[in-house]
CSV table of C-alpha atoms and ligand atoms in Angstrom, one decimal:
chain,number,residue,atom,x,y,z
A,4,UNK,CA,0.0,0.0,0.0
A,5,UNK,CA,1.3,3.1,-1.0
A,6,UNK,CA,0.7,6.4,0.8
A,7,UNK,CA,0.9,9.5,0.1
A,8,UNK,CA,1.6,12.7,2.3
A,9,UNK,CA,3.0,16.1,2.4
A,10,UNK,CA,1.8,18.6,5.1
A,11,UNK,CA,1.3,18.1,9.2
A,12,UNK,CA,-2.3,17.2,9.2
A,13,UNK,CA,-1.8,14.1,6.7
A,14,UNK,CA,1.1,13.2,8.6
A,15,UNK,CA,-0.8,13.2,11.8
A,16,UNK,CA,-3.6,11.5,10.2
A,17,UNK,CA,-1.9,8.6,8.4
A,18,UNK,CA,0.7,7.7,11.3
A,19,UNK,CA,-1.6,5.6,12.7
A,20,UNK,CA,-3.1,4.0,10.0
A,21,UNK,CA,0.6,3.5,8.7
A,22,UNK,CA,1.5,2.0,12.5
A,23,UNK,CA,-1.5,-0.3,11.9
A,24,UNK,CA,-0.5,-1.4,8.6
A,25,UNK,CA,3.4,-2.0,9.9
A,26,UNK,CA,1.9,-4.6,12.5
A,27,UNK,CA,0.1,-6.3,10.0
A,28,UNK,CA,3.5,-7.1,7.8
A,29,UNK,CA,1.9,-10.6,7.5
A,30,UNK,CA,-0.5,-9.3,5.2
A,31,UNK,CA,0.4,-5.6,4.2
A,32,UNK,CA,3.5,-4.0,3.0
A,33,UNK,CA,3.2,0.2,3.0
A,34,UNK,CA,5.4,2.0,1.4
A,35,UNK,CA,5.6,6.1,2.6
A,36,UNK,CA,6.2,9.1,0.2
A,37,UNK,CA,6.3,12.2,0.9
A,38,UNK,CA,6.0,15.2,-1.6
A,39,UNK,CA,7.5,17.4,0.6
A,40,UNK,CA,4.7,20.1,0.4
A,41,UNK,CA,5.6,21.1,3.8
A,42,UNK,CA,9.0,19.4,4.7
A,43,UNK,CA,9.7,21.0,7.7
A,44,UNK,CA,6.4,20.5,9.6
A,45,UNK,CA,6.4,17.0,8.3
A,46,UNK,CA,9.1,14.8,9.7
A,47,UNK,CA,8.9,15.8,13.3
A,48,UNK,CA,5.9,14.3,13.1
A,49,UNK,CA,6.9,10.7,11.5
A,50,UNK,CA,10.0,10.8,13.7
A,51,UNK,CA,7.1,11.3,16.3
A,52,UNK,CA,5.4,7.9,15.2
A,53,UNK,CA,8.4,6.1,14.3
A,54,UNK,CA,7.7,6.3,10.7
A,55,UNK,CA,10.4,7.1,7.7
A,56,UNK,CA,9.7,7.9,4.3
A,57,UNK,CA,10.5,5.8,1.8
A,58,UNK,CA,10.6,8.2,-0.6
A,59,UNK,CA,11.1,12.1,0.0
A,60,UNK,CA,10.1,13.9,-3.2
A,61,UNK,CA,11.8,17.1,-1.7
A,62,UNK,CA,9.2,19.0,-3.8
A,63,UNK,CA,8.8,22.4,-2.0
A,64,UNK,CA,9.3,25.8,-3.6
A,65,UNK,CA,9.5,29.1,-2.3
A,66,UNK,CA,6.5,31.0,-3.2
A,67,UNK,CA,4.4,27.9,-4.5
A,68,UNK,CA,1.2,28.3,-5.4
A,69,UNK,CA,-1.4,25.0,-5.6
A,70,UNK,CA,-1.0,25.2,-9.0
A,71,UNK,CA,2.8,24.9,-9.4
A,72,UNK,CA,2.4,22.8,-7.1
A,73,UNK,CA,0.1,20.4,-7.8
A,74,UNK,CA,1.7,20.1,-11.2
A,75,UNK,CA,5.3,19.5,-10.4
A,76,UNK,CA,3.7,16.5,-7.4
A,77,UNK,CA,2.1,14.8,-10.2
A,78,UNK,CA,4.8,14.4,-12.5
A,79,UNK,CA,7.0,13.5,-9.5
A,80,UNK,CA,4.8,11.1,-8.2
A,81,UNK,CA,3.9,9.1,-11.3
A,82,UNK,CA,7.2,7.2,-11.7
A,83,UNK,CA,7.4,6.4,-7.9
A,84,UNK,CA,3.9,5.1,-8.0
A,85,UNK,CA,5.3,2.7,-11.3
A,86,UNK,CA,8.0,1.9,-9.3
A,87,UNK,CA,6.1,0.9,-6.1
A,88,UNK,CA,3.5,-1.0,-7.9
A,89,UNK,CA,1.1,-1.0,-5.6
A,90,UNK,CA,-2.0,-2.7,-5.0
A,91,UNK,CA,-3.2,0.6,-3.7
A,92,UNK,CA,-3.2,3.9,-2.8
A,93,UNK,CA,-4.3,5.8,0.4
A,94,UNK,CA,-4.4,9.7,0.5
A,95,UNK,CA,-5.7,11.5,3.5
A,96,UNK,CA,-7.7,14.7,3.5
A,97,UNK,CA,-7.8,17.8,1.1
A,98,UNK,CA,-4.3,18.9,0.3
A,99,UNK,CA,-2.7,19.4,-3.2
A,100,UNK,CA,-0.5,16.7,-2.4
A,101,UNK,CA,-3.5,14.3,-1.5
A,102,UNK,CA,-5.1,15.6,-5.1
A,103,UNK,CA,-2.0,15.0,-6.7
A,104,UNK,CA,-1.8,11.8,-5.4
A,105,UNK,CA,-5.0,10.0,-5.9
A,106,UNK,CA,-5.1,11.5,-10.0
A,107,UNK,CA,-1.5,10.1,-10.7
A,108,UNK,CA,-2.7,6.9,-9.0
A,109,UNK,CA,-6.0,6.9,-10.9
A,110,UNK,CA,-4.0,7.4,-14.4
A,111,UNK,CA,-2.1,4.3,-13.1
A,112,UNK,CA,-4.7,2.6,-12.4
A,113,UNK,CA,-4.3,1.9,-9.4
A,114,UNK,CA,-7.6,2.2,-6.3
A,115,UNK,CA,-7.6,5.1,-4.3
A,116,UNK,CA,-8.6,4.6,-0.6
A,117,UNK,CA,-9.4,8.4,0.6
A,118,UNK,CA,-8.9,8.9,4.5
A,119,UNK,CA,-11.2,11.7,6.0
A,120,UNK,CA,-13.6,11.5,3.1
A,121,UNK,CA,-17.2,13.3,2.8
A,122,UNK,CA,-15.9,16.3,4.4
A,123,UNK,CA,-18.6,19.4,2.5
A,124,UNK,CA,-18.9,23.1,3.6
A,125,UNK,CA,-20.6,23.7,0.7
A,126,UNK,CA,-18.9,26.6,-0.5
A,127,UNK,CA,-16.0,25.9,-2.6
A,128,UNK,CA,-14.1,28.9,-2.1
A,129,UNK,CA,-14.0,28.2,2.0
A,130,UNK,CA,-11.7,26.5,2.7
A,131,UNK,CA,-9.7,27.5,-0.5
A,132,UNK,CA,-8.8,25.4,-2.4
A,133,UNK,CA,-9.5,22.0,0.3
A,134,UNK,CA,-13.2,22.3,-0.4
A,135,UNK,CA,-13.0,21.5,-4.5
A,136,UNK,CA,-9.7,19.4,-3.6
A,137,UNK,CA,-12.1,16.7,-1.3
A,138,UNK,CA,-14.7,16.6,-4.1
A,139,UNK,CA,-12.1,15.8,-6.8
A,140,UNK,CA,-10.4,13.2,-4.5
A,141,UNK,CA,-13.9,11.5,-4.0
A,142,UNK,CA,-14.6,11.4,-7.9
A,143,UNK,CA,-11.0,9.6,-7.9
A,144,UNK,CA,-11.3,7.4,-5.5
A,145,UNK,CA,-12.8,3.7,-5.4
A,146,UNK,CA,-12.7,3.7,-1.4
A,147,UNK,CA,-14.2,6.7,1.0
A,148,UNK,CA,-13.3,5.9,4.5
A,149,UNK,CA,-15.3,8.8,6.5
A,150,UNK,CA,-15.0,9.8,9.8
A,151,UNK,CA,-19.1,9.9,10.3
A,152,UNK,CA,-22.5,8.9,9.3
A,153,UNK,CA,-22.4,12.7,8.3
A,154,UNK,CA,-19.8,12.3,6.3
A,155,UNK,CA,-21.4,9.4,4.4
A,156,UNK,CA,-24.8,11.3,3.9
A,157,UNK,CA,-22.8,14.0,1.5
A,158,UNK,CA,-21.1,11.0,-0.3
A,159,UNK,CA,-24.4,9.2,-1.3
A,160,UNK,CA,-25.9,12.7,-1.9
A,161,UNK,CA,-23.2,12.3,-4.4
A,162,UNK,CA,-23.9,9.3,-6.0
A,163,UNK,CA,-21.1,7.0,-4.5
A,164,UNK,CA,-21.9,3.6,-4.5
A,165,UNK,CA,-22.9,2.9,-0.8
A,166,UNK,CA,-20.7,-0.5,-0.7
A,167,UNK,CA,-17.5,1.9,-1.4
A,168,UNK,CA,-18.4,3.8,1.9
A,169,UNK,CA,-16.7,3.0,5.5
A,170,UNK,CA,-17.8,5.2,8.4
A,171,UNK,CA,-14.2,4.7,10.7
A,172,UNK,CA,-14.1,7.7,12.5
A,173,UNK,CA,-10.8,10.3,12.0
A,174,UNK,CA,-7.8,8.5,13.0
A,175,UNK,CA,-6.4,12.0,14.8
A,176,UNK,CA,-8.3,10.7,17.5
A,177,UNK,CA,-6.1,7.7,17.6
A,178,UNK,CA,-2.9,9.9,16.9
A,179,UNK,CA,-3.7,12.4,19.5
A,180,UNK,CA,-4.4,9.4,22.3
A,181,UNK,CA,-1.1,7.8,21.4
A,182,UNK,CA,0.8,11.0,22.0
A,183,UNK,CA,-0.6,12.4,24.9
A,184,UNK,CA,-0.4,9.0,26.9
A,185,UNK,CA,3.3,8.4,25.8
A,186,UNK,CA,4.8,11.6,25.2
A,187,UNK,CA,5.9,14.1,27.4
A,188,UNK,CA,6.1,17.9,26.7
A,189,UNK,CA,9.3,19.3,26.4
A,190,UNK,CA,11.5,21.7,28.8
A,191,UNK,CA,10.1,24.5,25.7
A,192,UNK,CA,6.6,23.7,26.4
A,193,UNK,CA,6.9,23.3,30.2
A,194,UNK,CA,8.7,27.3,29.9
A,195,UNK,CA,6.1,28.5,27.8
A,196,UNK,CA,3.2,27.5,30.2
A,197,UNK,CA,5.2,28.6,32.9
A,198,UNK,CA,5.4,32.3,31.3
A,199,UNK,CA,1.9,32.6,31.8
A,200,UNK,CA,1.8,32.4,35.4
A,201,UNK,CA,-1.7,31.0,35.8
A,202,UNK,CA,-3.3,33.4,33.5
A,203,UNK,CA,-5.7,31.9,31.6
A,204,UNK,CA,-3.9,30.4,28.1
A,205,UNK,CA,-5.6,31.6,25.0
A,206,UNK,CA,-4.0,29.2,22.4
A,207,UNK,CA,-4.3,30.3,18.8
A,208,UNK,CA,-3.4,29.4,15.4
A,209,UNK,CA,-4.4,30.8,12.5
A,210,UNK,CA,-2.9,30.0,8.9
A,211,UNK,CA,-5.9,29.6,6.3
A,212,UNK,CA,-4.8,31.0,2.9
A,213,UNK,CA,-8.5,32.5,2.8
A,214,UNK,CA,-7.5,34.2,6.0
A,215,UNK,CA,-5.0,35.8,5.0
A,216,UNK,CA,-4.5,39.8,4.4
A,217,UNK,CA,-7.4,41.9,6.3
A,218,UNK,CA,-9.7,39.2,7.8
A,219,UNK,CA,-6.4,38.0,9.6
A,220,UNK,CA,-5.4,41.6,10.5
A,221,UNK,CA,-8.9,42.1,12.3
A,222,UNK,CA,-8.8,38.3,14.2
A,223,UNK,CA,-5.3,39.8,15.3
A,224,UNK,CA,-6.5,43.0,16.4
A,225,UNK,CA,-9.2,41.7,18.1
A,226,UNK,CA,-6.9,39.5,20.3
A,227,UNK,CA,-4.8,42.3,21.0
A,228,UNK,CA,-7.3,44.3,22.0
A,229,UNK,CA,-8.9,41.8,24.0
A,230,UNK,CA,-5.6,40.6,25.8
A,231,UNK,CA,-4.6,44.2,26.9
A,232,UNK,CA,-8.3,44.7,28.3
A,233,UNK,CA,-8.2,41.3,30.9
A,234,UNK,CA,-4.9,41.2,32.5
A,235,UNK,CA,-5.9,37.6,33.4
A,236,UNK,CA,-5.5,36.6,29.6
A,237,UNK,CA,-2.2,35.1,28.3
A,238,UNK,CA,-2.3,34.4,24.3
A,239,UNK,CA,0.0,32.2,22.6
A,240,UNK,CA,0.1,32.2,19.1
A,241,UNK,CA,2.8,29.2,17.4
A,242,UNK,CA,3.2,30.7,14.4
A,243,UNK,CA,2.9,28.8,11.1
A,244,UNK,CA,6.0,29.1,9.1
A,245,UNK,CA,4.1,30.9,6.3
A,246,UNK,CA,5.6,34.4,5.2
A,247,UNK,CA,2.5,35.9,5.0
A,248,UNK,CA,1.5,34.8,8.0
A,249,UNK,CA,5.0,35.9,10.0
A,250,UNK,CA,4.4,39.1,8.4
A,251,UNK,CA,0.9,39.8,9.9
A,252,UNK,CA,1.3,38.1,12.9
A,253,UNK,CA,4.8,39.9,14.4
A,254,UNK,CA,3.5,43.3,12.5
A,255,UNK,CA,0.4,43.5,14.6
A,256,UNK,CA,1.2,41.6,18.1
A,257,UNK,CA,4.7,41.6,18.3
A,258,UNK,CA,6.2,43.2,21.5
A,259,UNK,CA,2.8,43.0,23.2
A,260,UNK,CA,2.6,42.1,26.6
A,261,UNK,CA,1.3,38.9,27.7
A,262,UNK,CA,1.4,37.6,24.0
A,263,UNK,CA,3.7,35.2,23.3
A,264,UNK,CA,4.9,34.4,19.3
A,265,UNK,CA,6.5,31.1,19.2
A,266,UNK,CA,7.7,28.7,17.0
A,267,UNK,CA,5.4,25.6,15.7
A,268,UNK,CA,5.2,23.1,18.7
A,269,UNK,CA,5.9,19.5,17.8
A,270,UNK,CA,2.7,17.6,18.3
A,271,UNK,CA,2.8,16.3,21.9
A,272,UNK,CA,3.8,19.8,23.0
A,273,UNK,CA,0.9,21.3,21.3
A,274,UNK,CA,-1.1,18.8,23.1
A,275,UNK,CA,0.2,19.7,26.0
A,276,UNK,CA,-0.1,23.3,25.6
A,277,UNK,CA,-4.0,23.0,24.5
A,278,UNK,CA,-4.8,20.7,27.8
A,279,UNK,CA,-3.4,24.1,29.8
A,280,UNK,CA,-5.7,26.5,27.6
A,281,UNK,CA,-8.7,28.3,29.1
A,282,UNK,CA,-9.8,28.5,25.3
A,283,UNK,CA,-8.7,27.9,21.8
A,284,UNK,CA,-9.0,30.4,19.2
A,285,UNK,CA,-8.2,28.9,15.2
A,286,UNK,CA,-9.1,28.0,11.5
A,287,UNK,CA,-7.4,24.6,11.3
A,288,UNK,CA,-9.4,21.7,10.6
A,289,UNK,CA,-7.8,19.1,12.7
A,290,UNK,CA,-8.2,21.2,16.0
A,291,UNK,CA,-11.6,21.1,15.4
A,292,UNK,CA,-11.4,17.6,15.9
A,293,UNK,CA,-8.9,17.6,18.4
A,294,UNK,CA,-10.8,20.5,20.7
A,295,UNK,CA,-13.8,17.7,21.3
A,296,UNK,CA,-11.0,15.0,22.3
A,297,UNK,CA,-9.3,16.7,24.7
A,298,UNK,CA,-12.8,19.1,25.8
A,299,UNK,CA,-11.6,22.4,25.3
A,300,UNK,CA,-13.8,25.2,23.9
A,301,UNK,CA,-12.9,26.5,20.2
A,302,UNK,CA,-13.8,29.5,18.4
A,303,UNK,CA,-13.6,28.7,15.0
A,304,UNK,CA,-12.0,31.5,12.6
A,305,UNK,CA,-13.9,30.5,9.4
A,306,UNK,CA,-16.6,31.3,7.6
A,307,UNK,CA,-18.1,28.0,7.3
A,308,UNK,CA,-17.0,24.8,8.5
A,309,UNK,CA,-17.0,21.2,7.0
A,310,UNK,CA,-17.0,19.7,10.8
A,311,UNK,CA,-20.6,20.7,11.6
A,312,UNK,CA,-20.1,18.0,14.6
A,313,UNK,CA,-17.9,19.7,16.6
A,314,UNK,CA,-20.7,22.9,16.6
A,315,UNK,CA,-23.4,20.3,17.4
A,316,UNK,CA,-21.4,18.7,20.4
A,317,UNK,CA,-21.1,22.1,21.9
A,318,UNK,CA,-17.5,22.3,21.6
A,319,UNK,CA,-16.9,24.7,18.8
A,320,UNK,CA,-18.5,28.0,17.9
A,321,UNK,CA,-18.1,29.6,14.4
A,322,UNK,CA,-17.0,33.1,14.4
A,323,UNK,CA,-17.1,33.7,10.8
A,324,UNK,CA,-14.9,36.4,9.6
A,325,UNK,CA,-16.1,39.5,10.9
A,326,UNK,CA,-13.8,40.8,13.7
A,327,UNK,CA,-17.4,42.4,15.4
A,328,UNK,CA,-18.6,39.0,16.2
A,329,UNK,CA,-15.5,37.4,17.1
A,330,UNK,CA,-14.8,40.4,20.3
A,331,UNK,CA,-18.2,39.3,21.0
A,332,UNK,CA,-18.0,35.3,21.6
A,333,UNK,CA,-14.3,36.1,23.3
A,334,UNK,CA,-16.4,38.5,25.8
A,335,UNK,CA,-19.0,35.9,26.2
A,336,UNK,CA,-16.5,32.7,26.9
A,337,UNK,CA,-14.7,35.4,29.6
A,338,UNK,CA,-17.9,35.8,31.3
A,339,UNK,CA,-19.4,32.6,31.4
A,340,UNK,CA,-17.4,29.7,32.5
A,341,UNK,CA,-20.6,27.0,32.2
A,342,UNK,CA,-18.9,26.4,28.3
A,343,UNK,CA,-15.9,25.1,29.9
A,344,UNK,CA,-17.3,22.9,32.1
A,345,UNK,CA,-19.9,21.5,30.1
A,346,UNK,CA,-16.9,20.0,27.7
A,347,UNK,CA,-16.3,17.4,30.2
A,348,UNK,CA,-18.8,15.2,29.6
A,349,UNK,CA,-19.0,15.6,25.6
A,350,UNK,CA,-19.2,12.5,23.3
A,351,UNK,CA,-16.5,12.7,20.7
A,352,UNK,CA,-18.6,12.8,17.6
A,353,UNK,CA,-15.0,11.8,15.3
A,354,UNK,CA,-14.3,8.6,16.7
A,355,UNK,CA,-13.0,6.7,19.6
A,356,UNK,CA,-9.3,6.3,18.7
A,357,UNK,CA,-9.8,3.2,17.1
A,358,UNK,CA,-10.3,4.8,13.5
A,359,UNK,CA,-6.9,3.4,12.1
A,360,UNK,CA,-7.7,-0.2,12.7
A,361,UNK,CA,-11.4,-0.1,11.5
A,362,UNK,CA,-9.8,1.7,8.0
A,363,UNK,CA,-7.0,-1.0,7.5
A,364,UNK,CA,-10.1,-3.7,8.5
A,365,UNK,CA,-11.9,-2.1,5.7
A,366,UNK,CA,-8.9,-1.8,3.7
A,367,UNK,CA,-8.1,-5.3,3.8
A,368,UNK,CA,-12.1,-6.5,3.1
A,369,UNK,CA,-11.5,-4.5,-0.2
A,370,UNK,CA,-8.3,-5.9,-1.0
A,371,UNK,CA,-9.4,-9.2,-0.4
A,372,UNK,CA,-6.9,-9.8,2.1
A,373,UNK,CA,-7.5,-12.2,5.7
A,374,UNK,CA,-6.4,-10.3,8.7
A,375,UNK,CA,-4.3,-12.5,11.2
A,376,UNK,CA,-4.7,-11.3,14.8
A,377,UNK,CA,-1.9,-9.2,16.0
A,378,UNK,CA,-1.2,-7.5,19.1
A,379,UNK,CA,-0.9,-4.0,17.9
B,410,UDP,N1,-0.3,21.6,15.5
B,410,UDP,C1,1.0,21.2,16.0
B,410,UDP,N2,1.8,22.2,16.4
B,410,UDP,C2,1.4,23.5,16.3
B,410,UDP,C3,0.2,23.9,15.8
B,410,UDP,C4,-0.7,22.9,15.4
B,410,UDP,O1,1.3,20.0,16.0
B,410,UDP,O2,2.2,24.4,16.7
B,410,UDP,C5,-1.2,20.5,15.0
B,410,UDP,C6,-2.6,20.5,15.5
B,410,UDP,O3,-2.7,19.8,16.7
B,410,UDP,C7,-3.4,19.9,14.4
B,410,UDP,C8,-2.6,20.2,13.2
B,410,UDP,O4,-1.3,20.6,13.6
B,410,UDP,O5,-3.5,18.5,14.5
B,410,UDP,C9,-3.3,21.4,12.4
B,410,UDP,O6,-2.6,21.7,11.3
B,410,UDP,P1,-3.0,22.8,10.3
B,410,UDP,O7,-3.7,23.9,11.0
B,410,UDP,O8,-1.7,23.1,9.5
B,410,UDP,O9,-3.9,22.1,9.3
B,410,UDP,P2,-5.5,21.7,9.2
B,410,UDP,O10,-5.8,21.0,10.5
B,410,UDP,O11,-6.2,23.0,9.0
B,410,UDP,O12,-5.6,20.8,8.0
């Protein structure tokens, strides 16, 4: 099975169904490529898992665009995937490098198994471009393993054949247990909690290329508004290694006080960090699966989301991208603690960390392949 990745989310995704498939050598053989769409945040987290790339396409430019880079990904990928010859192909997700790799596999011939499939906003210019890149990976591919029954509606909305459709849950669940239990934060981490001195930790990210420019200038300005009115109110902000984002982000809240700009955190510090938070603040997808894992409130900088769930289990609230709304729901979270506790007792609508197994399970039915019991 050959897999394709090339930012942090896929990596996070796949390292469990990768682990899974490694235990199983009896029956399955994967083989890991990277494309290298975002090398840097990448390996820490295979190093993380134990995982090394087979093959590291080394594909990352400065100032690539999806375009540039989708193109140069498929013509990289295409001999590897000759080369590999395998029975299949799993992508994970929405990213170029997922597109890329589920159309050079289709040219080969070779079946696609999509990972995180029958994600919809609806809106295909939020997120930009994920949205139109899930709903070319699902025309692609001959496997959809979704993470709920949601997830399946959209897909048979679409016409996919229901027999191609495995609810599994997402396996960050799985990745994010495995961490936390065995991982601890580092001395980094431990110094950067420390610095807030029992303020209340406002943990944000922000990165979304549909963000970026004046809708990220007003989440910004908003925080550092509403961090110099509560003196209670520590933010930190690990800033994604995006230029643009550098730009804005040190332009508008560097040198504030009780703000701290930091480096990306490898994964089991992040962890750690966001189990310290009073609240989380961001536009990723995969905290919006994580924040119902660990039960920490999120305010969602999007205009729309494609995790619905996460809303209905009371976790997350969307703030849209008008800066108005978003001082508003930070004033209201401040005020009213009974969000915070509630978490506690929230069901995790994305699965119970068991995703991985019930995808390679599925994988395997597909394949035709019997699955020996293995202590994994
Ligand atoms: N993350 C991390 N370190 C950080 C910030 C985020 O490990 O400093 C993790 C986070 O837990 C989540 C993922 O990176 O699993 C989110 O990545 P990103 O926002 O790039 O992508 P998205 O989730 O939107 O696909």
């Amino acid at each position: 099975v050959a897999i394709v990745l090339g930012t942090r989310p896929e990596a996070i995704k796949l390292a469990p169904v990768i682990r899974e498939l490694l235990a199983r050598s009896q029956e399955f053989r994967p083989v890991v490529i990277g494309t290298g769409q975002h090398a840097d945040l990448v390996r820490p987290m295979l190093d993380l898992f134990q995982i090394s790339l087979d093959y590291d396409l080394g594909l990352m430019q400065p100032r690539q665009t999806p375009t540039s880079f989708t193109a140069l990904a498929l013509a990289a990928l295409e001999p590897v995937l000759q080369t590999v010859a395998a029975d299949a192909v799993l992508v994970q997700g929405d990213t170029c490098s997922a597109v890329a790799g589920a159309w050079a596999a289709f040219h080969l011939r070779i079946p696609v198994g999509h990972v995180e499939a029958g994600l919809r906003s609806g809106d295909a210019a939020n997120p930009f471009p994920e949205e139109m890149n899930r709903r070319l990976i699902t025309r692609l591919a001959s496997w959809h393993f979704c993470p709920t029954a949601g997830n399946r509606r959209h897909l048979l909305a679409e016409g996919v054949p229901d027999q191609t459709i495995f609810v599994t849950g997402n396996p960050v669940v799985d990745a994010l247990l495995t961490i936390r239990n065995r991982v601890l934060p580092s001395e980094r981490c431990q110094q950067i909690i420390q610095a807030a001195q029992g303020r209340r930790i406002l943990v944000l990210t922000l990165h979304r290329r549909e963000n970026q420019g004046d809708i990220m200038a007003g989440y910004l300005t908003v925080l550092r508004d509403f961090v110099a009115s509560h003196a209670d109110v520590e933010l930190v902000f690990p800033v994604h290694p995006s230029p643009a984002v550098r730009a804005i982000a040190h332009g508008i809240l560097g040198g504030t006080a009780r703000v701290q700009l930091v480096e990306p955190l490898p994964y089991a510090d992040f962890l750690a960090l966001v189990q310290e938070a009073w609240l989380i603040a961001s536009d990723s997808g995969g905290i919006q699966e994580e924040a119902p894992t660990l039960g920490k409130p999120l305010l969602v900088l999007r205009q729309t989301t494609e995790r619905p769930e996460a809303i209905r289990a009371g976790v997350a609230r969307l703030v849209g991208q008008s800066s108005a709304r978003f001082r508003t729901l930070l004033e209201q979270a401040y005020a009213d603690d009974r969000w915070t506790c509630h978490l506690r007792q929230v069901v995790n609508p994305f699965g119970k960390g068991d995703s991985a197994q019930r995808i390679v399970t599925a994988l395997a039915r597909v394949l035709g392949v019997s699955l020996h019991k293995v202590a994994v």
